[in-house]
Short mmCIF file of C-alpha atoms in Angstrom, two decimals:
data_model
loop_
_atom_site.label_atom_id
_atom_site.label_comp_id
_atom_site.label_asym_id
_atom_site.label_seq_id
_atom_site.Cartn_x
_atom_site.Cartn_y
_atom_site.Cartn_z
CA MET A 34 7.31 8.80 -44.57
CA ASP A 35 5.25 6.50 -42.46
CA LEU A 36 6.89 8.04 -39.38
CA ILE A 37 5.83 11.49 -40.42
CA TYR A 38 1.89 10.77 -41.15
CA LYS A 39 1.33 7.47 -39.36
CA PRO A 40 0.92 6.78 -35.77
CA PHE A 41 3.95 5.78 -33.84
CA PRO A 42 4.08 1.96 -32.90
CA TRP A 43 3.99 1.31 -29.13
CA TYR A 44 7.62 0.51 -28.66
CA LEU A 45 8.78 3.96 -30.30
CA SER A 46 6.07 5.79 -28.35
CA GLY A 47 7.18 4.34 -25.13
CA PHE A 48 10.81 4.90 -25.84
CA LEU A 49 10.27 8.61 -26.58
CA ILE A 50 8.09 9.14 -23.55
CA GLY A 51 10.77 7.72 -21.41
CA LEU A 52 13.21 10.12 -23.05
CA VAL A 53 11.08 13.18 -22.25
CA MET A 54 11.20 12.05 -18.56
CA LEU A 55 14.97 11.54 -18.71
CA LEU A 56 15.39 14.97 -20.45
CA LEU A 57 13.48 16.69 -17.79
CA ILE A 58 15.46 14.96 -15.02
CA TYR A 59 18.70 15.98 -16.84
CA MET A 60 17.67 19.55 -16.98
CA GLY A 61 17.18 19.47 -13.23
CA LYS A 62 13.40 19.15 -13.17
CA ASN A 63 10.83 16.30 -13.10
CA PHE A 64 8.16 14.85 -15.29
CA GLY A 65 4.72 15.58 -13.71
CA MET A 66 1.84 17.03 -15.52
CA SER A 67 -0.81 17.14 -12.86
CA SER A 68 1.20 19.44 -10.67
CA ASN A 69 0.57 22.21 -13.27
CA LEU A 70 -3.11 22.06 -12.25
CA ARG A 71 -2.04 23.09 -8.76
CA THR A 72 0.24 25.79 -10.12
CA LEU A 73 -2.61 27.24 -12.28
CA CYS A 74 -4.91 27.22 -9.18
CA SER A 75 -2.13 29.24 -7.48
CA VAL A 76 -1.97 31.61 -10.39
CA PHE A 77 -5.62 32.07 -10.32
CA GLY A 78 -5.40 33.01 -6.62
CA ALA A 79 -6.52 29.92 -4.86
CA GLY A 80 -3.82 30.77 -2.13
CA LYS A 81 -6.54 33.06 -0.47
CA TYR A 82 -8.72 29.90 0.28
CA SER A 83 -6.01 27.20 1.17
CA ASP A 84 -2.38 27.06 2.23
CA PHE A 85 -2.11 24.22 -0.26
CA PHE A 86 -1.85 26.86 -3.00
CA LYS A 87 0.54 29.18 -1.22
CA PHE A 88 3.79 28.45 -2.68
CA ASN A 89 6.12 30.08 -5.02
CA TRP A 90 4.31 29.11 -8.38
CA LYS A 91 6.75 31.22 -10.24
CA ALA A 92 9.29 28.46 -9.60
CA GLN A 93 7.05 26.28 -11.67
CA ARG A 94 6.94 28.40 -14.76
CA TRP A 95 9.28 25.79 -16.47
CA ASN A 96 6.55 23.27 -16.12
CA LEU A 97 3.79 25.72 -17.55
CA MET A 98 6.21 26.15 -20.70
CA VAL A 99 6.12 22.24 -20.96
CA VAL A 100 2.28 22.43 -21.03
CA LEU A 101 2.32 25.39 -23.58
CA GLY A 102 4.77 23.35 -25.74
CA ALA A 103 2.68 20.12 -25.36
CA MET A 104 -0.43 22.15 -26.63
CA ILE A 105 1.61 23.25 -29.64
CA GLY A 106 2.85 19.79 -30.24
CA GLY A 107 -0.72 18.45 -30.22
CA PHE A 108 -1.60 21.24 -32.65
CA ILE A 109 1.28 20.38 -34.99
CA THR A 110 0.63 16.61 -34.92
CA VAL A 111 -3.18 16.88 -35.61
CA HIS A 112 -2.81 19.56 -38.37
CA PHE A 113 0.43 18.66 -40.17
CA LEU A 114 1.69 15.27 -39.00
CA SER A 115 -1.22 12.82 -39.50
CA ASP A 116 -3.23 11.49 -42.51
CA GLY A 117 -6.40 10.62 -40.67
CA SER A 118 -5.61 6.86 -40.84
CA GLY A 119 -4.99 6.34 -37.21
CA VAL A 120 -6.80 5.10 -34.15
CA ASN A 121 -7.15 1.54 -35.37
CA ILE A 122 -8.58 -0.09 -32.28
CA ASN A 123 -9.86 -3.50 -31.85
CA PRO A 124 -13.05 -4.19 -33.99
CA GLU A 125 -14.44 -5.72 -30.71
CA THR A 126 -14.14 -2.54 -28.91
CA ILE A 127 -15.77 -0.71 -31.73
CA ALA A 128 -18.79 -3.27 -31.59
CA GLN A 129 -18.90 -2.78 -27.98
CA LEU A 130 -18.80 1.02 -28.16
CA SER A 131 -21.68 0.87 -30.83
CA GLU A 132 -23.96 -0.87 -28.22
CA LEU A 133 -23.22 2.00 -25.92
CA HIS A 134 -24.19 4.36 -28.91
CA ILE A 135 -20.60 5.63 -29.20
CA ASP A 136 -19.36 6.29 -32.66
CA ALA A 137 -16.45 4.50 -34.02
CA PRO A 138 -13.02 6.35 -34.45
CA GLU A 139 -12.59 6.22 -38.30
CA GLY A 140 -9.43 8.25 -37.72
CA LYS A 141 -10.73 10.46 -35.05
CA LEU A 142 -8.94 10.83 -31.70
CA LEU A 143 -12.09 11.39 -29.65
CA PRO A 144 -15.76 10.23 -29.94
CA ASP A 145 -18.18 12.71 -30.86
CA ALA A 146 -20.73 11.09 -28.49
CA VAL A 147 -18.59 12.45 -25.64
CA PHE A 148 -16.75 15.40 -27.06
CA GLY A 149 -18.60 16.54 -30.06
CA MET A 150 -19.95 20.14 -29.34
CA GLU A 151 -23.57 19.09 -29.84
CA ASN A 152 -23.19 16.48 -27.09
CA ALA A 153 -20.69 18.13 -24.77
CA PHE A 154 -23.08 20.97 -24.20
CA THR A 155 -26.07 19.10 -23.10
CA VAL A 156 -26.62 18.87 -19.39
CA LYS A 157 -25.53 15.04 -19.35
CA GLY A 158 -22.56 15.70 -21.55
CA LEU A 159 -21.32 18.66 -19.63
CA LEU A 160 -21.52 16.60 -16.36
CA ILE A 161 -19.60 13.82 -17.80
CA LEU A 162 -16.85 16.06 -18.86
CA LEU A 163 -16.77 18.02 -15.75
CA ALA A 164 -16.95 14.92 -13.43
CA GLY A 165 -14.25 13.12 -15.37
CA GLY A 166 -12.00 16.20 -15.02
CA PHE A 167 -12.84 16.69 -11.28
CA LEU A 168 -11.94 13.13 -10.47
CA VAL A 169 -8.69 13.34 -12.43
CA GLY A 170 -7.79 16.57 -10.72
CA PHE A 171 -8.84 15.60 -7.21
CA GLY A 172 -7.54 12.08 -7.56
CA SER A 173 -4.01 13.13 -8.80
CA ARG A 174 -3.47 15.63 -6.21
CA TYR A 175 -4.65 13.22 -3.44
CA ALA A 176 -2.41 10.53 -4.96
CA GLY A 177 0.47 13.11 -5.42
CA GLY A 178 0.78 12.47 -9.06
CA CYS A 179 -0.77 11.09 -12.31
CA THR A 180 0.34 8.85 -15.08
CA SER A 181 3.47 10.76 -15.71
CA GLY A 182 4.51 11.43 -12.01
CA HIS A 183 3.56 7.96 -10.67
CA ALA A 184 3.17 5.43 -13.56
CA ILE A 185 6.40 6.54 -15.67
CA SER A 186 8.62 8.48 -13.17
CA GLY A 187 7.81 6.78 -9.99
CA ILE A 188 7.79 3.21 -11.08
CA SER A 189 10.98 3.70 -13.18
CA ASN A 190 12.66 5.00 -9.91
CA LEU A 191 11.46 1.84 -8.15
CA GLN A 192 8.97 3.74 -5.81
CA LEU A 193 6.53 1.49 -4.11
CA PRO A 194 4.00 4.28 -3.47
CA SER A 195 3.97 4.81 -7.02
CA LEU A 196 3.05 1.14 -7.69
CA ILE A 197 0.27 1.41 -5.14
CA ALA A 198 -1.09 4.59 -7.00
CA VAL A 199 -0.93 2.86 -10.34
CA ILE A 200 -2.78 -0.16 -8.90
CA GLY A 201 -5.31 2.36 -7.73
CA PHE A 202 -5.47 3.97 -11.23
CA PHE A 203 -6.37 0.55 -12.72
CA LEU A 204 -8.87 -0.33 -10.01
CA GLY A 205 -10.68 2.98 -10.55
CA GLY A 206 -10.37 2.75 -14.49
CA LEU A 207 -11.64 -0.92 -14.61
CA LEU A 208 -14.54 -0.17 -12.30
CA MET A 209 -15.54 2.91 -14.61
CA ALA A 210 -14.81 1.09 -17.79
CA HIS A 211 -16.68 -2.02 -16.90
CA PHE A 212 -19.34 -1.15 -14.45
CA ILE A 213 -20.19 2.57 -14.69
CA LEU A 214 -19.77 3.52 -18.33
CA PRO A 215 -22.47 1.09 -19.41
CA PHE A 216 -24.89 2.96 -17.14
CA ILE A 217 -24.02 6.33 -18.26
CA PHE A 218 -24.09 5.85 -22.09
CA MET B 409 15.14 32.62 -23.06
CA LYS B 410 15.97 29.99 -20.44
CA TYR B 411 12.53 28.66 -20.89
CA ILE B 412 12.92 27.80 -24.47
CA LYS B 413 14.27 24.31 -23.81
CA PHE B 414 11.23 23.58 -21.79
CA LEU B 415 8.91 24.70 -24.46
CA LEU B 416 10.88 22.41 -26.95
CA VAL B 417 10.53 19.41 -24.61
CA GLY B 418 6.80 20.19 -24.41
CA ILE B 419 6.40 20.37 -28.17
CA PHE B 420 8.13 17.01 -28.47
CA PHE B 421 6.10 15.48 -25.67
CA GLY B 422 2.93 16.77 -27.40
CA ILE B 423 3.92 15.35 -30.69
CA VAL B 424 4.98 12.05 -29.27
CA LEU B 425 1.69 11.62 -27.23
CA THR B 426 -0.47 12.34 -30.01
CA LYS B 427 1.37 10.10 -32.46
CA SER B 428 1.28 7.37 -29.97
CA GLU B 429 -2.56 7.87 -29.64
CA ALA B 430 -2.13 7.89 -25.82
CA VAL B 431 -4.31 11.00 -25.97
CA SER B 432 -7.26 9.00 -27.54
CA TRP B 433 -10.26 8.31 -25.51
CA TYR B 434 -10.78 5.17 -27.56
CA ARG B 435 -7.20 3.82 -26.64
CA ILE B 436 -7.96 4.40 -22.99
CA TYR B 437 -11.35 2.45 -23.30
CA GLU B 438 -9.66 -0.20 -25.18
CA MET B 439 -6.82 -0.53 -22.63
CA PHE B 440 -9.40 -0.93 -19.72
CA HIS B 441 -11.08 -3.57 -21.60
CA PHE B 442 -7.84 -5.31 -22.40
CA GLN B 443 -8.58 -5.45 -26.06
CA SER B 444 -5.24 -4.18 -27.20
CA PHE B 445 -1.64 -4.36 -26.10
CA HIS B 446 -0.86 -0.88 -27.35
CA MET B 447 -1.26 1.21 -24.28
CA TYR B 448 0.36 -1.57 -22.12
CA GLY B 449 3.33 -1.64 -24.45
CA ILE B 450 3.71 2.21 -24.33
CA ILE B 451 3.68 2.19 -20.49
CA MET B 452 6.09 -0.67 -20.23
CA VAL B 453 8.62 0.60 -22.63
CA ALA B 454 8.53 4.06 -21.19
CA ILE B 455 9.04 2.70 -17.72
CA PHE B 456 11.89 0.40 -19.07
CA THR B 457 13.51 3.35 -20.83
CA GLY B 458 13.30 5.46 -17.64
CA LEU B 459 14.62 2.76 -15.47
CA ILE B 460 17.72 2.17 -17.45
CA GLY B 461 18.25 5.95 -17.88
CA ILE B 462 17.89 6.64 -14.09
CA GLN B 463 20.07 3.73 -13.22
CA LEU B 464 22.69 5.24 -15.61
CA PHE B 465 22.38 8.71 -14.19
CA LYS B 466 22.68 7.47 -10.64
CA ARG B 467 25.43 4.87 -11.08
CA ARG B 468 27.67 7.07 -13.26
CA GLY B 469 27.06 10.27 -10.98
CA ILE B 470 25.89 12.22 -13.93
CA LYS B 471 25.30 15.96 -13.22
CA ASN B 472 22.30 17.81 -14.56
CA THR B 473 22.46 20.87 -16.49
CA GLU B 474 22.43 22.95 -13.41
CA GLY B 475 25.79 21.37 -12.46
CA GLN B 476 24.31 19.28 -9.62
CA LYS B 477 24.54 15.49 -9.17
CA ILE B 478 21.30 13.91 -10.24
CA GLN B 479 19.16 12.82 -7.24
CA ILE B 480 15.48 11.88 -7.37
CA ALA B 481 13.55 12.44 -4.11
CA ASP B 482 11.79 9.40 -2.83
CA LYS B 483 8.02 9.50 -2.63
CA ASP B 484 6.59 9.77 1.01
CA LYS B 485 5.56 6.28 2.46
CA GLY B 486 1.98 5.39 2.83
CA VAL B 487 -0.86 3.45 1.43
CA THR B 488 -4.11 5.31 1.89
CA ARG B 489 -3.57 8.44 -0.04
CA TYR B 490 -1.97 6.55 -3.06
CA LEU B 491 -4.73 3.90 -3.22
CA ALA B 492 -7.71 6.24 -2.45
CA GLY B 493 -6.36 9.00 -4.72
CA GLY B 494 -5.44 6.46 -7.41
CA ILE B 495 -8.86 4.90 -7.48
CA LEU B 496 -10.42 8.34 -7.87
CA PHE B 497 -7.90 9.21 -10.62
CA GLY B 498 -8.62 6.07 -12.37
CA LEU B 499 -12.45 6.68 -12.52
CA GLY B 500 -11.92 10.03 -13.92
CA TRP B 501 -9.16 8.72 -16.47
CA ALA B 502 -11.56 6.10 -17.85
CA LEU B 503 -14.50 8.50 -17.91
CA ALA B 504 -12.75 11.51 -19.51
CA GLY B 505 -10.37 9.35 -21.41
CA ALA B 506 -7.60 11.70 -20.59
CA CYS B 507 -4.88 12.22 -17.89
CA PRO B 508 -3.57 15.59 -17.36
CA GLY B 509 -1.09 15.68 -20.13
CA PRO B 510 -3.38 14.76 -22.93
CA MET B 511 -5.96 17.28 -21.69
CA TYR B 512 -3.68 20.16 -22.49
CA ILE B 513 -2.51 18.36 -25.69
CA LEU B 514 -5.87 17.87 -26.91
CA LEU B 515 -7.00 21.51 -26.04
CA GLY B 516 -4.08 22.73 -28.05
CA ALA B 517 -4.97 20.41 -30.95
CA GLY B 518 -8.39 22.26 -31.19
CA PHE B 519 -10.73 19.90 -29.24
CA TRP B 520 -12.36 22.72 -27.38
CA SER B 521 -14.75 20.56 -25.25
CA MET B 522 -11.45 19.45 -23.52
CA GLY B 523 -11.48 22.93 -21.92
CA ILE B 524 -14.49 21.55 -19.90
CA VAL B 525 -12.49 18.72 -18.72
CA ILE B 526 -9.71 20.98 -17.67
CA LEU B 527 -12.12 23.18 -15.86
CA GLY B 528 -13.25 20.13 -14.17
CA ALA B 529 -9.66 19.03 -13.18
CA LEU B 530 -8.88 22.60 -11.89
CA SER B 531 -11.96 22.42 -9.66
CA GLY B 532 -10.97 18.96 -8.42
CA THR B 533 -7.51 20.11 -7.51
CA PHE B 534 -8.97 23.26 -5.79
CA VAL B 535 -11.42 21.25 -3.83
CA TYR B 536 -8.59 18.75 -2.72
CA GLY B 537 -6.70 21.81 -1.50
CA LEU B 538 -9.66 22.84 0.65
CA LEU B 539 -10.17 19.46 2.01
CA LYS B 540 -6.50 18.22 2.26
CA ASN B 541 -6.31 18.42 6.08
CA LYS B 542 -9.50 16.54 6.59
CA LEU B 543 -8.58 13.55 4.33
CA PRO B 544 -6.70 10.45 5.58
CA HIS B 545 -3.29 10.25 3.79
#
């Protein structure tokens, strides 16, 4: 029963994520989530503005199906496969966050201070979410992949460029978490 | 019908990523503050699983469901694009607390403000497409 309603331990999670990647490779595809952003730009007609978006996006429909599935999976888990006892982060982290006026998880996946509707739709809240998304979108295309494409797929295929990208992910992440977030919140 | 299997893989992926809490803003913050092993454990086991699987595919010459021998293209060589792009990505990852997979998953789970993050991610991708030829790679 724990497996149904409780969070997965890290070793099970990691194993199953690795399995998803292997499954996609076995189906003749690849594990890459950020490339869907490029596909969606093409679907919305970005090919008129840059050749980067002029490609046969219909060949990527399978990946959009993965995205649709992932959304359904998220819905199923939050509504039917959790008992609200998760996100047991380090108490030290909670104390640190409270200094930044960010609410403790108490079972929530996301802090209200960032994602709650009353905060997300202030000018500051909107800018934070847009900027975070923008950097992820721009950075992942510039680097040619995100966590799935570089950190999991690339490194497990022993690709040096992916290791460099992941070092970049952490340099940027550490910079944000330690030196920029305290000034934002 | 041929897309059903991808939908199913996606559903499985969405469930796993949510159950693992890798979609949680809190887990990403905690990871970048080295206050838990959780995310590092997930990433390392995922890589290890993938590594073993890919080696098995390659060494046994296993064919994919399309009937072709499994081959994975090498990433283009280089440093600048990976490091610069990686750093920008990391800044966004720690700010929004979500990489692309979790963005979709969380929107599906009903966290509507994640739609703003996705809108940002689409604009970031679009602007990259516009500037691509002017950036060092």
